[in-house]
Amino acid sequence: MSQTDPRRRIPRTDSLLAEPAFAAAVARHGEALVKGAITAAQQRARAGEIAPEEVGSVAQAALPSRATTLRPLLNATGVVVHTNIGRAPLSQAAIEAIEAAAGYVDVEFDVETGARAKRGRGTLEALREAVPGAGGALVVNNGAAALVLATTALAAGREVVVSRGEMVEIGDGFRLPDLIASTGARLREVGTTNRTTVRDYADAIGPDTGCILKVHPSNFRVEGFTSEAALEELAALGVPVVMDIGSGLLRPDPMLPEEPDATTSLRRGATVVTASGDKLLGGPQAGLVLGDAEVVEQLRRHPLARALRVDKLTLAALEATLRGPRPPVTSYLHADAGVVRQRTEALARAMGREVVDVAGAVGGGGAPGLELPGCAVELPDWCAVALRRGEPGVVARVERGRCLVDLRCVPTESDDELLGAIRAALATGGVGS
Ligand SMILES: *Cc1c(COP(=O)(O)O)cnc(C)c1O
């Protein structure tokens, strides 16, 4: 290499790593990844593809902007609980709780005595306070895990009596009957798709019955000539009744009159209720079991419970959701229609676009058929892909050749960011989509 060779000016790895921007990158991504980006940029400079002076900025640009490949998105679909984009966004309180619990914490430890203590007791207490009729509470990995644990502990090797009208598919091909069969319990189907009476259950109950399972069909509705047995009647049959309410509503919500809640289900006679933590409850992914203290203890003691248990982060976020301010899911569900319309009109004005009336939905296993009256900014359909690819990524709704941007589930403080993302998407003119 001659004295004048520009390759002499390629910065050394050590000197780049000493720069504050790279030191910060090492703290976030680790040395290996940062060194890799620097080496790649140095090689490009050696090959003459970039100037030696550009090595630092090219290496910086190659670094990921986040420590995870998960990409934060704005939910402009108007669907409040959207499983594919992470279901419930956490409240600020829950996010802070996760941070507080990230290090060593007394999740299963008594600071006073120095002895082991009941895991997640603060969270369980918060659950029992939120659902007064629940003598016992348990938190597992998700709603499906709660159901599997309940049917395993109560009915493995025996029968679970279920109505044919409640043999639902949760989503992504997971079917409740298969889930229960996997626990070693036998399904005893009773009644018909549209009608099941308490007699149907009573006739099926015998010495081999482990429990009755009642499942809320949370993602579809059967209309017309239908009937189902009331919980009160099932409770009188003398076997444990597991009620899978799905959505995680702890108390009745007048806006969701057909959605069962844990408090009412227990009062009406369910032995235990199972539910998800990240649907209408608005918390982290979790499965809840609430109800009879002895039965809950039986579940907690079952060997399978250990395989389904949740980590300290989930316990922390769930407690903060239960005790703290109302979570985003609740705010979006009960969003003031007038306020959302004003924000939508402001956005449409800034873009020179039209506002159209649309119906939002609860989504993700809750209140099927319930339409949330709302509105959206209408864009050409090709905008949808450009919006998803943008920064931040925006997921809009595509409906009948239109791309609809619904602000119901967009935090108000993100309105400017959303406007910027839409401008950038429109500026692509649909090229590359
Ligand atoms: C969502 C749902 C489940 C599954 O819960 P996950 O938390 O997704 O595992 C089970 N039953 C019903 C009725 C549901 O709505």
mmCIF file of C-alpha atoms in Angstrom, residues 222-352:
data_model
loop_
_atom_site.group_PDB
_atom_site.id
_atom_site.type_symbol
_atom_site.label_atom_id
_atom_site.label_comp_id
_atom_site.label_asym_id
_atom_site.label_seq_id
_atom_site.Cartn_x
_atom_site.Cartn_y
_atom_site.Cartn_z
ATOM 1 C CA VAL A 222 -75.075 -19.222 16.774
ATOM 2 C CA GLU A 223 -78.340 -17.484 16.102
ATOM 3 C CA GLY A 224 -81.936 -18.605 15.776
ATOM 4 C CA PHE A 225 -83.319 -21.748 17.431
ATOM 5 C CA THR A 226 -80.768 -22.112 20.163
ATOM 6 C CA SER A 227 -80.569 -22.908 23.843
ATOM 7 C CA GLU A 228 -77.904 -23.750 26.354
ATOM 8 C CA ALA A 229 -77.985 -24.949 29.925
ATOM 9 C CA ALA A 230 -77.594 -22.279 32.582
ATOM 10 C CA LEU A 231 -74.574 -22.411 34.879
ATOM 11 C CA GLU A 232 -76.902 -22.500 37.899
ATOM 12 C CA GLU A 233 -78.473 -25.714 36.609
ATOM 13 C CA LEU A 234 -75.134 -27.324 35.813
ATOM 14 C CA ALA A 235 -73.770 -26.419 39.240
ATOM 15 C CA ALA A 236 -76.630 -28.392 40.792
ATOM 16 C CA LEU A 237 -75.552 -31.627 39.067
ATOM 17 C CA GLY A 238 -72.895 -32.333 41.700
ATOM 18 C CA VAL A 239 -69.730 -32.381 39.575
ATOM 19 C CA PRO A 240 -67.170 -29.589 39.193
ATOM 20 C CA VAL A 241 -68.051 -27.092 36.456
ATOM 21 C CA VAL A 242 -65.162 -25.461 34.613
ATOM 22 C CA MET A 243 -66.251 -22.335 32.749
ATOM 23 C CA ASP A 244 -63.876 -21.113 30.041
ATOM 24 C CA ILE A 245 -64.885 -17.477 29.571
ATOM 25 C CA GLY A 246 -61.939 -16.776 27.266
ATOM 26 C CA SER A 247 -61.889 -12.999 27.187
ATOM 27 C CA GLY A 248 -60.774 -12.325 30.757
ATOM 28 C CA LEU A 249 -63.513 -9.868 31.613
ATOM 29 C CA LEU A 250 -63.458 -9.905 35.421
ATOM 30 C CA ARG A 251 -66.695 -7.994 35.998
ATOM 31 C CA PRO A 252 -69.674 -7.270 33.741
ATOM 32 C CA ASP A 253 -69.176 -4.573 31.113
ATOM 33 C CA PRO A 254 -72.488 -2.986 30.028
ATOM 34 C CA MET A 255 -70.974 -2.389 26.608
ATOM 35 C CA LEU A 256 -70.445 -6.130 26.145
ATOM 36 C CA PRO A 257 -73.746 -7.585 27.358
ATOM 37 C CA GLU A 258 -73.170 -11.035 25.839
ATOM 38 C CA GLU A 259 -69.633 -11.454 27.134
ATOM 39 C CA PRO A 260 -69.415 -13.614 30.279
ATOM 40 C CA ASP A 261 -67.316 -12.305 33.169
ATOM 41 C CA ALA A 262 -65.509 -14.137 35.947
ATOM 42 C CA THR A 263 -67.432 -12.631 38.885
ATOM 43 C CA THR A 264 -70.869 -13.418 37.458
ATOM 44 C CA SER A 265 -69.848 -16.884 36.260
ATOM 45 C CA LEU A 266 -68.629 -17.820 39.756
ATOM 46 C CA ARG A 267 -71.722 -16.348 41.364
ATOM 47 C CA ARG A 268 -73.878 -18.387 39.023
ATOM 48 C CA GLY A 269 -72.177 -21.579 40.128
ATOM 49 C CA ALA A 270 -69.014 -22.270 38.127
ATOM 50 C CA THR A 271 -66.476 -24.132 40.265
ATOM 51 C CA VAL A 272 -63.584 -22.458 38.483
ATOM 52 C CA VAL A 273 -63.347 -19.977 35.646
ATOM 53 C CA THR A 274 -60.499 -19.993 33.124
ATOM 54 C CA ALA A 275 -59.545 -16.966 31.013
ATOM 55 C CA SER A 276 -56.796 -15.205 29.086
ATOM 56 C CA GLY A 277 -54.787 -12.303 30.509
ATOM 57 C CA ASP A 278 -54.201 -10.508 27.213
ATOM 58 C CA LYS A 279 -57.689 -10.184 25.786
ATOM 59 C CA LEU A 280 -60.270 -7.882 27.377
ATOM 60 C CA LEU A 281 -58.329 -7.816 30.650
ATOM 61 C CA GLY A 282 -55.664 -5.885 28.756
ATOM 62 C CA GLY A 283 -52.641 -7.431 30.440
ATOM 63 C CA PRO A 284 -49.739 -9.693 29.475
ATOM 64 C CA GLN A 285 -50.191 -13.124 27.934
ATOM 65 C CA ALA A 286 -51.372 -15.324 30.791
ATOM 66 C CA GLY A 287 -53.994 -17.862 31.715
ATOM 67 C CA LEU A 288 -56.124 -17.301 34.796
ATOM 68 C CA VAL A 289 -57.846 -19.869 36.955
ATOM 69 C CA LEU A 290 -60.223 -18.374 39.517
ATOM 70 C CA GLY A 291 -62.700 -19.965 41.878
ATOM 71 C CA ASP A 292 -63.044 -22.630 44.520
ATOM 72 C CA ALA A 293 -59.973 -22.474 46.770
ATOM 73 C CA GLU A 294 -59.608 -26.252 47.132
ATOM 74 C CA VAL A 295 -59.910 -26.960 43.426
ATOM 75 C CA VAL A 296 -57.459 -24.170 42.585
ATOM 76 C CA GLU A 297 -55.020 -25.632 45.128
ATOM 77 C CA GLN A 298 -55.468 -29.069 43.536
ATOM 78 C CA LEU A 299 -54.514 -27.513 40.182
ATOM 79 C CA ARG A 300 -51.583 -25.637 41.673
ATOM 80 C CA ARG A 301 -50.244 -28.863 43.179
ATOM 81 C CA HIS A 302 -50.549 -30.822 39.925
ATOM 82 C CA PRO A 303 -47.127 -31.618 38.365
ATOM 83 C CA LEU A 304 -48.245 -30.075 35.075
ATOM 84 C CA ALA A 305 -48.649 -26.690 36.809
ATOM 85 C CA ARG A 306 -44.863 -26.426 37.052
ATOM 86 C CA ALA A 307 -44.544 -26.750 33.277
ATOM 87 C CA LEU A 308 -47.149 -24.074 32.680
ATOM 88 C CA ARG A 309 -46.035 -21.512 35.221
ATOM 89 C CA VAL A 310 -45.385 -17.896 34.308
ATOM 90 C CA ASP A 311 -42.285 -15.828 34.866
ATOM 91 C CA LYS A 312 -41.814 -12.866 37.174
ATOM 92 C CA LEU A 313 -42.293 -10.393 34.306
ATOM 93 C CA THR A 314 -45.770 -11.701 33.569
ATOM 94 C CA LEU A 315 -46.692 -11.683 37.253
ATOM 95 C CA ALA A 316 -45.472 -8.096 37.581
ATOM 96 C CA ALA A 317 -47.300 -6.845 34.474
ATOM 97 C CA LEU A 318 -50.493 -8.649 35.443
ATOM 98 C CA GLU A 319 -50.511 -7.190 38.947
ATOM 99 C CA ALA A 320 -49.946 -3.680 37.575
ATOM 100 C CA THR A 321 -52.771 -4.198 35.074
ATOM 101 C CA LEU A 322 -55.137 -5.356 37.825
ATOM 102 C CA ARG A 323 -54.274 -2.654 40.336
ATOM 103 C CA GLY A 324 -53.315 0.208 38.064
ATOM 104 C CA PRO A 325 -55.071 2.634 35.709
ATOM 105 C CA ARG A 326 -57.316 1.210 33.035
ATOM 106 C CA PRO A 327 -55.224 -0.478 30.358
ATOM 107 C CA PRO A 328 -55.192 0.607 26.684
ATOM 108 C CA VAL A 329 -57.586 -2.195 25.652
ATOM 109 C CA THR A 330 -60.275 -0.786 27.964
ATOM 110 C CA SER A 331 -59.621 2.785 26.819
ATOM 111 C CA TYR A 332 -59.841 1.828 23.137
ATOM 112 C CA LEU A 333 -62.964 -0.233 23.666
ATOM 113 C CA HIS A 334 -64.676 2.654 25.438
ATOM 114 C CA ALA A 335 -63.087 5.368 23.299
ATOM 115 C CA ASP A 336 -65.201 8.519 23.068
ATOM 116 C CA ALA A 337 -66.570 8.405 19.496
ATOM 117 C CA GLY A 338 -66.599 12.212 19.247
ATOM 118 C CA VAL A 339 -62.948 12.530 20.238
ATOM 119 C CA VAL A 340 -61.844 9.801 17.814
ATOM 120 C CA ARG A 341 -63.820 11.519 15.031
ATOM 121 C CA GLN A 342 -62.144 14.864 15.727
ATOM 122 C CA ARG A 343 -58.703 13.279 15.546
ATOM 123 C CA THR A 344 -59.673 11.442 12.363
ATOM 124 C CA GLU A 345 -60.982 14.639 10.753
ATOM 125 C CA ALA A 346 -57.799 16.502 11.674
ATOM 126 C CA LEU A 347 -55.730 13.742 10.081
ATOM 127 C CA ALA A 348 -57.928 13.663 6.960
ATOM 128 C CA ARG A 349 -57.729 17.466 6.609
ATOM 129 C CA ALA A 350 -53.951 17.388 6.839
ATOM 130 C CA MET A 351 -53.886 14.792 4.055
ATOM 131 C CA GLY A 352 -56.699 16.237 1.951
#
